Amino acid sequence: MKWLTEKYIERVIGIAWMVLFMLFLLGPLVVVVGASFGNGQRGMIDFPPDEFTLKWYLAIDPMHVKAVGTSLLLALASVVLAILIGVPAAMGLVRSRIARKNVVAAVLRAPVQLPAVIVGVAFLQFYYVIGDLTGLYLIGSWYGMLIAHVFVTTPYVVSSVTAVLQRFNHQYEEAALILGASPWSTIRRVTLPVLAPGIFSGATYAFLVSFSDLPISLFLASEDVKTFPVVLFQSMDYDFDPSLLAVSTLIIVGSFAIMLLFQKLMGMGSLLRSSK
């Protein structure tokens, strides 16, 4: 009986701790989502809302929608380029026999270890130098911002794929080659499926970092090219518009939907069940 009581108490404490932890993580999101359905005035947040209304969803500024589209396209392009650069870099880092691998690995991790403000200032000055030398000014352009975002997102892909490669059994690839598979077929049907969880996690971090970036984008943005974090920051700096809460709610819902879709496509659910 005493053992059952102790087990019951431990279970209750575990559930209570988990609930508190989830409230801590999701509390700010609940405020944003709840206030987006409020009937407050400009410059104010109505939470908990006095009445349920779609007032601020109907008042979304087209400029905010354009900024969300810019951030989404920029993040997707950054993820694609980060994967194309990061996966071969990770494979070369793990499988090559070059000297000073630790130095190369440190260089690849450097963008993550630098403050984002420093990266933004560095790219701002770098683009000025490039513009003075070549006449090509990337400041305020979509491509200039993309280069900076790829710089800070690639290390996430490299790190996650490297972690998977270090535990990868190379005998699977050797067996495929012995059985007559071509090198490309071996990579496509053996190597990449094993690396898929690492690529997925790295791409997820890369997407989140790019989409939510403010310091770098703030230095490189222009009137024509603005990401949503920049628009949100500038709007809150002058006059807070509750329609931003509505846009943020749509982003939250869309992010959860995309995450669930990616997990299903990548088979992460089966992987988590098998790990149990």
C-alpha atoms as one frame of an Amber mdcrd trajectory, in Angstrom:
protein
   0.000   0.000   0.000   2.838   2.391   0.841   4.488   1.589  -2.513   1.257
   2.358  -4.353   0.892   5.639  -2.483   4.437   6.727  -3.317   3.945   5.760
  -6.966   0.673   7.731  -7.092   2.331  10.803  -5.556   5.238  10.620  -8.021
   2.786  10.388 -10.901   0.786  13.381  -9.674   3.961  15.429  -9.229   5.134
  14.457 -12.710   1.823  15.468 -14.301   1.727  18.742 -12.350   5.294  19.562
 -13.383   4.488  18.825 -17.029   1.361  21.012 -16.900   3.294  23.910 -15.380
   6.033  23.490 -17.955   3.521  23.541 -20.829   1.809  26.605 -19.374   5.170
  28.344 -19.200   5.882  27.528 -22.852   2.414  28.107 -24.273   1.237  30.937
 -22.006   2.452  33.781 -24.263   0.908  32.090 -27.301  -2.420  31.786 -25.512
  -2.384  35.529 -24.801  -1.620  36.353 -28.443  -4.297  34.034 -29.827  -6.907
  35.113 -27.272  -6.273  38.838 -27.720  -6.530  38.505 -31.502 -10.247  37.749
 -31.081 -10.803  40.707 -28.752 -12.559  44.000 -29.446  -9.901  46.315 -28.047
  -8.731  49.592 -29.517  -5.494  50.415 -31.284  -2.559  50.494 -28.917  -4.260
  48.109 -26.474  -4.407  44.336 -25.924  -7.799  42.959 -24.899  -7.079  39.805
 -22.902  -9.090  38.029 -21.812 -11.402  39.339 -24.559 -14.743  40.785 -23.488
 -16.388  39.440 -26.620 -15.450  37.162 -29.496 -14.927  39.034 -32.765 -13.016
  38.753 -36.045 -12.581  42.522 -36.174  -8.793  42.494 -36.326  -8.640  39.619
 -38.794 -10.696  41.709 -41.230  -8.422  44.704 -40.581  -5.134  42.995 -41.496
  -2.937  45.394 -43.441  -1.894  44.089 -46.891   1.615  45.268 -46.018   1.680
  42.726 -43.185   0.577  39.954 -45.529   3.329  40.930 -47.961   5.881  40.903
 -45.130   4.771  37.417 -44.060   5.116  36.231 -47.651   8.604  37.735 -47.831
   9.642  36.025 -44.595   8.159  32.703 -45.696   9.817  32.750 -49.112  13.103
  33.861 -47.594  13.014  31.113 -44.968  12.174  28.403 -47.505  14.965  29.527
 -49.835  17.379  29.653 -46.901  16.439  26.112 -45.885  16.944  24.740 -49.403
  20.353  26.382 -49.775  21.367  25.433 -46.232  20.582  21.773 -47.001  22.424
  21.876 -50.336  25.470  23.367 -48.614  25.234  21.757 -45.184  24.702  18.091
 -46.054  27.804  17.784 -48.315  29.789  19.859 -45.813  28.810  17.519 -42.970
  29.660  14.429 -45.027  33.016  15.896 -45.965  33.702  16.870 -42.369  32.949
  13.401 -40.996  34.308  11.187 -43.780  37.316  13.108 -45.053  40.814  12.672
 -43.684  41.814  16.328 -43.726  43.984  17.647 -40.955  42.642  20.033 -38.329
  39.068  18.853 -38.563  38.333  20.578 -35.281  39.357  23.912 -36.800  37.111
  23.347 -39.820  34.232  22.353 -37.542  34.752  25.495 -35.444  34.658  27.654
 -38.574  31.417  26.007 -39.690  29.881  26.663 -36.257  31.116  30.263 -36.070
  27.958  31.914 -37.469  25.915  30.391 -34.643  28.334  31.589 -31.978  28.361
  35.184 -33.200  25.674  37.601 -31.936  23.099  38.276 -34.642  23.641  42.032
 -34.286  27.319  41.590 -35.126  26.411  39.493 -38.161  23.975  42.173 -39.327
  26.537  44.956 -38.994  29.213  42.825 -40.692  27.004  42.116 -43.708  25.946
  45.760 -43.887  29.546  46.923 -44.090  30.488  44.029 -46.388  27.756  44.932
 -48.863  28.891  48.561 -48.842  32.431  47.456 -49.708  31.188  45.134 -52.462
  28.978  47.892 -53.815  31.825  50.431 -53.913  34.062  47.939 -55.737  31.590
  46.475 -58.211  28.619  48.818 -58.257  26.381  45.964 -57.106  24.677  47.026
 -53.871  22.913  44.155 -52.114  21.700  46.276 -49.205  17.926  46.369 -49.175
  17.618  43.562 -51.716  16.011  40.165 -51.272  19.138  38.354 -52.468  21.358
  40.270 -50.072  19.137  39.242 -47.172  19.063  35.647 -48.438  22.863  35.392
 -48.409  22.973  36.628 -44.821  20.244  34.188 -43.737  21.993  31.237 -45.396
  25.150  32.253 -43.515  23.433  31.840 -40.136  21.192  28.849 -40.961  23.702
  26.496 -42.610  25.504  25.604 -39.325  22.259  24.128 -37.948  22.047  21.692
 -40.846  25.754  20.875 -40.601  25.551  20.156 -36.866  22.442  17.971 -37.017
  23.610  15.946 -40.021  27.090  15.544 -38.503  25.557  14.087 -35.342  23.703
  11.460 -37.401  26.717  10.652 -39.592  28.914   9.996 -36.582  26.581   7.146
 -35.571  26.020   5.893 -39.131  27.139   2.348 -39.946  29.061   2.578 -43.227
  28.657  -1.164 -43.791  25.139  -0.496 -45.088  26.574   1.525 -47.961  29.264
  -1.083 -48.604  26.650  -3.826 -48.725  24.571  -1.860 -51.229  27.587  -1.284
 -53.466  28.601  -4.950 -53.278  25.072  -5.970 -54.277  25.356  -3.885 -57.441
  23.813  -0.549 -56.499  25.317   2.513 -58.139  26.885   5.227 -55.936  23.955
   7.572 -56.609  21.413   4.834 -55.870  23.249   4.031 -52.641  23.116   7.657
 -51.552  19.453   8.012 -52.519  18.162   4.734 -51.061  20.548   4.095 -48.146
  22.390   7.219 -47.015  19.704   9.896 -47.343  16.944   7.900 -45.556  19.290
   7.429 -42.600  20.216  11.117 -42.642  16.571  12.203 -42.965  16.002  12.866
 -39.211  19.154  14.998 -39.061  18.218  16.886 -42.214  14.694  17.413 -40.890
  15.822  18.758 -37.523  18.471  20.987 -39.089  16.009  22.301 -41.675  13.460
  22.991 -38.960  15.919  25.043 -36.907  17.106  26.807 -40.055  13.549  27.732
 -41.019  12.715  29.034 -37.554  15.927  31.061 -37.315  15.408  32.618 -40.739
  11.696  33.311 -40.348  12.029  34.882 -36.897  15.270  36.784 -37.493  15.147
  40.467 -36.577  18.686  41.850 -35.991  20.131  40.850 -39.362  17.012  41.682
 -41.359  16.678  45.036 -39.613  20.092  46.130 -40.922  19.507  44.852 -44.453
  15.815  45.666 -44.980  14.433  48.403 -47.210  11.017  49.869 -47.923  10.484
  47.326 -50.690  11.948  44.305 -48.869  10.824  43.879 -45.259  10.369  40.680
 -43.302   7.517  40.249 -40.865   9.700  40.576 -37.721  10.950  43.935 -39.035
   7.413  45.142 -39.759   6.274  43.910 -36.341   9.140  45.672 -34.588   8.574
  48.945 -36.416   4.806  48.817 -35.872   5.149  48.259 -32.133   7.744  51.015
 -31.945   5.317  53.650 -33.196   1.682  52.579 -32.766   0.699  49.049 -31.842
  -1.921  47.623 -34.201  -3.920  44.655 -32.781  -4.254  43.278 -36.299  -0.665
  42.145 -35.827  -2.015  39.726 -33.216  -4.328  38.290 -35.859  -1.438  37.836
 -38.296   0.657  36.267 -35.538  -2.154  33.842 -34.712  -2.373  32.749 -38.336
   1.393  32.208 -38.319   1.185  30.139 -35.123  -1.563  27.914 -36.549   0.248
  27.593 -39.873   3.522  26.721 -38.145   1.929  23.894 -36.164   0.226  22.579
 -39.309   3.458  22.653 -41.322   5.362  20.993 -38.488   2.850  18.141 -38.294
   2.949  17.760 -42.082   6.756  17.620 -42.121   6.789  15.057 -39.333   4.357
  12.881 -41.259   6.293  13.178 -44.513   9.613  12.468 -42.809   8.223   9.569
 -40.784   9.171  11.176 -37.466   6.138   9.639 -35.762   7.312   6.130 -36.569
  10.822   7.048 -35.443   9.562   8.316 -32.077   7.393   5.225 -31.573  10.295
   2.928 -32.385  12.526   4.752 -29.897  10.140   3.816 -27.113
